[in-house]
Coordinates of C-alpha atoms in Angstrom, one line a residue:
M772 CA -8.5 21.2 -0.9
L773 CA -5.8 19.8 -3.1
I774 CA -5.4 16.1 -3.7
S775 CA -1.9 14.7 -4.5
I776 CA -2.1 11.7 -6.7
V777 CA 1.2 9.7 -6.4
T778 CA 2.1 7.1 -9.0
A779 CA 5.2 4.9 -8.8
T780 CA 5.9 3.3 -12.2
Y781 CA 8.3 0.8 -13.7
N782 CA 8.1 -0.2 -17.4
R783 CA 4.4 0.6 -17.6
A784 CA 4.4 2.6 -20.8
A785 CA 1.5 0.5 -22.2
Y786 CA -0.8 1.5 -19.3
L787 CA 0.2 5.1 -18.5
P788 CA -1.9 6.6 -21.4
K789 CA -5.1 5.1 -19.9
L790 CA -4.3 6.4 -16.5
F791 CA -3.5 9.9 -17.9
D792 CA -6.8 9.9 -19.9
S793 CA -8.8 8.9 -16.7
L794 CA -7.2 11.9 -14.9
C795 CA -8.0 14.3 -17.7
K796 CA -11.7 13.2 -17.4
Q797 CA -12.0 14.0 -13.7
T798 CA -15.0 16.2 -12.8
N799 CA -12.8 17.9 -10.2
Q800 CA -9.4 19.0 -11.6
N801 CA -8.1 20.3 -8.3
F802 CA -5.2 17.8 -7.9
E803 CA -1.6 17.3 -8.8
W804 CA -0.2 14.2 -10.4
I805 CA 3.2 13.1 -9.0
V806 CA 5.0 10.4 -11.0
I807 CA 8.1 8.7 -9.7
D808 CA 9.7 6.6 -12.5
D809 CA 11.6 3.7 -10.9
G810 CA 14.3 3.3 -13.5
S811 CA 12.1 2.3 -16.4
T812 CA 13.8 1.0 -19.5
D813 CA 10.8 1.5 -21.9
N814 CA 9.5 4.8 -23.2
S815 CA 7.6 5.8 -20.0
L816 CA 9.6 9.1 -19.6
E817 CA 8.9 10.1 -23.2
L818 CA 5.2 9.5 -22.6
L819 CA 5.2 11.5 -19.4
N820 CA 6.9 14.4 -21.2
E821 CA 4.3 14.2 -23.9
F822 CA 1.5 14.3 -21.3
N823 CA 2.9 17.6 -20.0
K824 CA 3.1 19.1 -23.4
R825 CA -0.7 18.5 -23.8
S826 CA -1.2 21.1 -21.1
P827 CA -3.7 19.4 -18.8
K828 CA -5.5 21.4 -16.2
F829 CA -3.6 19.7 -13.4
P830 CA 0.2 19.9 -12.8
I831 CA 2.3 16.9 -13.6
K832 CA 5.5 16.4 -11.6
V833 CA 7.9 13.8 -12.8
C834 CA 10.9 12.5 -10.9
T835 CA 13.3 9.6 -11.7
Q836 CA 15.3 7.2 -9.7
K837 CA 17.5 4.2 -10.1
N838 CA 15.4 1.0 -9.9
A839 CA 14.9 0.5 -6.2
G840 CA 11.3 -0.5 -5.7
K841 CA 7.9 1.1 -5.2
H842 CA 8.3 1.9 -1.5
V843 CA 11.5 3.9 -2.2
A844 CA 9.7 5.7 -5.1
L845 CA 6.9 6.6 -2.7
N846 CA 9.4 8.0 -0.2
K847 CA 11.0 10.1 -3.0
S848 CA 7.6 11.7 -3.6
H849 CA 7.5 13.3 -0.2
S850 CA 9.4 16.4 -1.2
L851 CA 7.1 17.0 -4.2
I852 CA 3.7 16.7 -2.4
E853 CA 1.9 20.0 -1.9
G854 CA -1.6 18.7 -1.4
D855 CA -3.7 18.1 1.8
V856 CA -4.5 14.4 1.0
V857 CA -2.4 11.7 -0.8
W858 CA -3.9 9.0 -3.0
T859 CA -1.4 6.4 -4.3
L860 CA -2.7 5.3 -7.7
D861 CA -0.9 2.5 -9.4
S862 CA 0.4 3.0 -13.0
D863 CA -1.8 0.1 -14.3
D864 CA -4.9 1.5 -12.7
I865 CA -7.4 4.2 -13.7
A866 CA -9.4 6.7 -11.7
M867 CA -13.2 6.7 -12.0
D868 CA -14.5 9.9 -13.5
T869 CA -15.7 11.3 -10.2
A870 CA -12.9 9.9 -8.1
V871 CA -11.2 13.2 -7.1
E872 CA -14.6 14.8 -6.5
D873 CA -15.7 12.0 -4.3
I874 CA -12.4 11.9 -2.3
T875 CA -12.5 15.6 -1.9
N876 CA -16.1 15.7 -0.7
Y877 CA -15.6 13.1 1.9
W878 CA -12.4 14.7 3.3
I879 CA -14.2 18.1 3.4
D880 CA -17.1 16.5 5.3
Y881 CA -14.8 15.0 7.9
E882 CA -12.3 17.9 7.9
L883 CA -8.5 17.5 8.4
T884 CA -8.7 16.8 12.1
E885 CA -5.8 15.3 14.0
K886 CA -7.7 12.2 14.8
L887 CA -8.6 11.3 11.2
A888 CA -5.8 9.6 9.3
M889 CA -7.3 7.8 6.3
I890 CA -10.5 7.5 4.2
N891 CA -10.6 4.2 2.3
F892 CA -12.7 3.6 -0.9
L893 CA -13.2 0.6 -3.1
H894 CA -10.7 -0.6 -5.7
V895 CA -12.0 -3.0 -8.3
V896 CA -9.4 -5.4 -9.8
E897 CA -10.4 -6.9 -13.1
G898 CA -9.8 -10.6 -13.2
R899 CA -9.3 -11.0 -9.4
I900 CA -12.6 -11.2 -7.6
E901 CA -10.8 -12.0 -4.3
L902 CA -9.0 -8.6 -4.5
S903 CA -12.1 -6.6 -5.4
A904 CA -13.5 -6.5 -1.9
R905 CA -16.3 -4.5 -0.3
F906 CA -16.6 -3.3 3.3
P907 CA -19.3 -5.2 5.2
D908 CA -20.8 -1.8 6.2
D909 CA -21.6 0.8 3.6
F910 CA -20.1 3.4 5.9
W911 CA -17.9 3.0 9.0
C912 CA -15.6 5.3 11.1
G913 CA -13.2 4.2 13.9
E914 CA -9.9 2.5 14.6
N915 CA -9.4 0.4 11.5
I916 CA -7.2 -2.5 12.8
N917 CA -9.9 -4.0 15.0
Y918 CA -12.6 -3.5 12.4
R919 CA -10.7 -5.2 9.6
Y920 CA -9.6 -8.2 11.6
K921 CA -12.9 -8.7 13.4
K922 CA -14.8 -8.5 10.1
R923 CA -12.1 -10.6 8.3
I924 CA -11.8 -7.9 5.5
K925 CA -9.3 -8.8 2.8
G926 CA -8.5 -7.4 -0.6
D927 CA -7.2 -4.2 -2.2
F928 CA -8.7 -0.8 -1.4
A929 CA -8.1 2.7 -2.6
E930 CA -6.6 4.3 0.5
T931 CA -6.2 8.0 0.9
I932 CA -4.2 9.5 3.7
R933 CA -3.5 12.9 5.2
S934 CA -0.4 14.2 3.5
D935 CA 1.3 15.3 6.7
L936 CA 1.1 11.8 8.1
F937 CA 2.3 10.3 4.8
K938 CA 5.3 12.5 4.6
Q939 CA 6.4 12.0 8.2
T940 CA 6.2 8.2 7.9
P941 CA 8.7 7.0 5.2
F942 CA 8.9 3.4 4.4
P943 CA 12.0 1.6 5.8
E944 CA 14.6 1.0 3.1
Y945 CA 17.1 -1.9 3.0
E946 CA 20.1 -2.2 0.8
N947 CA 19.4 -4.4 -2.3
E948 CA 15.8 -5.0 -1.3
K949 CA 13.2 -3.8 -3.8
F950 CA 10.0 -4.7 -2.0
F951 CA 8.4 -3.5 1.2
S952 CA 4.7 -4.0 1.9
E953 CA 2.5 -0.9 1.7
G954 CA 0.5 -2.5 4.5
W955 CA 3.2 -1.3 6.9
L956 CA 2.0 2.3 6.3
W957 CA -1.6 1.4 6.9
I958 CA -0.8 -0.4 10.2
Q959 CA 1.0 2.7 11.5
F960 CA -2.3 4.6 11.7
S961 CA -4.7 1.8 12.4
E962 CA -4.5 2.4 16.2
G963 CA -4.8 5.8 17.8
Y964 CA -6.3 7.3 14.7
N965 CA -9.7 7.0 13.0
S966 CA -10.3 5.8 9.5
V967 CA -13.4 6.1 7.4
N968 CA -14.4 3.2 5.1
V969 CA -16.8 4.0 2.2
N970 CA -18.3 1.5 -0.2
K971 CA -17.7 3.6 -3.3
V972 CA -15.5 2.7 -6.2
V973 CA -12.9 5.3 -7.1
Q974 CA -10.2 3.1 -8.7
R975 CA -10.2 0.3 -11.2
G976 CA -7.2 -1.9 -11.9
T977 CA -6.1 -4.7 -14.2
Y978 CA -4.6 -8.0 -13.0
L979 CA -1.2 -8.3 -14.6
E980 CA 0.9 -11.5 -14.9
D981 CA 4.0 -9.6 -13.9
G982 CA 2.4 -7.5 -11.2
L983 CA 3.2 -7.8 -7.5
S984 CA 0.0 -9.7 -6.8
S985 CA 0.4 -12.1 -9.8
S986 CA 0.7 -15.3 -7.9
N987 CA 1.5 -16.8 -4.5
K988 CA 4.7 -18.4 -5.9
E989 CA 5.9 -15.1 -7.5
M990 CA 5.0 -13.3 -4.3
F991 CA 7.0 -15.7 -2.2
K992 CA 10.0 -15.2 -4.5
I993 CA 9.7 -11.4 -4.1
K994 CA 9.4 -11.6 -0.4
S995 CA 12.4 -13.9 -0.1
N996 CA 14.5 -11.3 -1.8
A997 CA 13.3 -8.7 0.7
R998 CA 13.9 -10.7 3.9
F999 CA 15.0 -7.9 6.2
G1000 CA 12.0 -5.8 5.2
M1001 CA 9.6 -8.7 5.7
Q1002 CA 10.9 -9.4 9.2
D1003 CA 10.5 -5.7 10.0
L1004 CA 6.9 -5.9 8.8
Y1005 CA 6.0 -9.0 10.9
A1006 CA 7.7 -7.5 13.9
E1007 CA 5.5 -4.4 13.5
M1008 CA 2.4 -6.6 13.3
L1009 CA 3.3 -8.3 16.5
R1010 CA 3.3 -5.0 18.3
H1011 CA -0.5 -4.6 17.8
K1012 CA -3.5 -6.1 19.5
L1013 CA -4.7 -8.7 17.0
P1014 CA -6.8 -11.9 17.1
T1015 CA -4.9 -14.9 18.4
S1016 CA -5.0 -16.6 15.0
E1017 CA -3.3 -13.6 13.4
I1018 CA -0.7 -13.4 16.1
I1019 CA 0.2 -17.0 15.5
K1020 CA 0.5 -16.5 11.7
Y1021 CA 2.7 -13.4 12.1
S1022 CA 4.8 -15.2 14.7
V1023 CA 5.5 -18.1 12.3
M1024 CA 6.5 -15.7 9.6
Y1025 CA 8.6 -13.5 11.9
N1026 CA 10.4 -16.7 13.0
A1027 CA 11.1 -17.8 9.5
Y1028 CA 12.7 -14.5 8.6
R1029 CA 14.5 -14.2 12.0
K1030 CA 16.2 -17.5 11.2
L1031 CA 17.3 -16.3 7.8
N1032 CA 18.4 -12.9 9.0
K1033 CA 19.8 -14.0 12.4
K1034 CA 18.3 -10.8 13.8
N1035 CA 16.0 -10.2 16.8
Y1036 CA 13.6 -7.3 17.4
D1037 CA 12.5 -5.8 20.7
L1038 CA 9.1 -7.3 21.2
S1039 CA 6.6 -7.5 24.2
W1040 CA 6.8 -10.5 26.5
T1041 CA 3.5 -11.7 25.1
A1042 CA 4.8 -11.5 21.5
K1043 CA 8.1 -13.3 22.5
L1044 CA 6.1 -16.2 24.0
Y1045 CA 4.2 -16.6 20.7
V1046 CA 7.5 -16.4 18.8
V1047 CA 9.1 -19.2 20.9
A1048 CA 6.0 -21.4 20.7
T1049 CA 5.8 -21.2 16.9
K1050 CA 9.4 -22.0 16.1
P1051 CA 8.6 -25.6 15.0
L1052 CA 5.9 -24.3 12.6
A1053 CA 8.4 -21.8 11.1
S1054 CA 10.9 -24.5 10.5
L1055 CA 8.2 -26.7 8.9
L1056 CA 7.2 -23.7 6.7
Q1057 CA 10.8 -23.3 5.4
V1058 CA 10.9 -27.0 4.5
W1059 CA 7.7 -26.7 2.6
K1060 CA 8.9 -23.7 0.7
R1061 CA 12.2 -25.4 -0.2
M1062 CA 10.2 -28.4 -1.6
G1063 CA 8.0 -26.0 -3.6
I1064 CA 4.8 -27.0 -1.8

């Protein structure tokens, strides 16, 4: 079994050597490393070329694009993927020494069946306890959407996905929008497919002040500049069976972006009722954001 490790990077030359070193230390070297450079202006490309010259035991495939965002970079990786399983590993993260071995073993145990879409492991984020989550059960298998919401699971995880599903489900791309939530991909396979959750750390990250999760204020600014993508995301969430509290939250957010975009999506009658009922809350939310509350 071949694991395709996909990394989208933008001006992360200071962190790429640590990631590369962690891959060189893997106890199982049966993987490929695919790096999509998202228009970096530092010496990231020079470093990646140097890594290739060091002749690691695993192939390194490097591709560049004009700065367009992580989701576009992940889409670009599709044509380069030759593995059976995809693991998206951020450029400021490192892989634990046995990560590839652990991921491979679990996928071999469960086989590449049509029903199984993802196997999720733990991702420890230094400096952000709230993002370094654990699953409430050491091991679990089933439809992930109901499990995560019923158990109120939040945080970052190391998610691995069947490569055929990853490649046939590209992220939506919108002109001049450089952000789209990776959660959109997860939600595509959270119903109708099984996921396996394992309480084993395979990935360790660093909290960065300029990272996507740096602060609520910064995240709001990023999302405001990706308003069509965000409305797309919330419309997708409203198409799934979620707890009432979550439906209300996503209806409010959908309304806020709908007002900005002047665009409606085809939703179920139930979802439309929630959207209508939460219009006042969405208006209040916009006022709060303008005031910086």
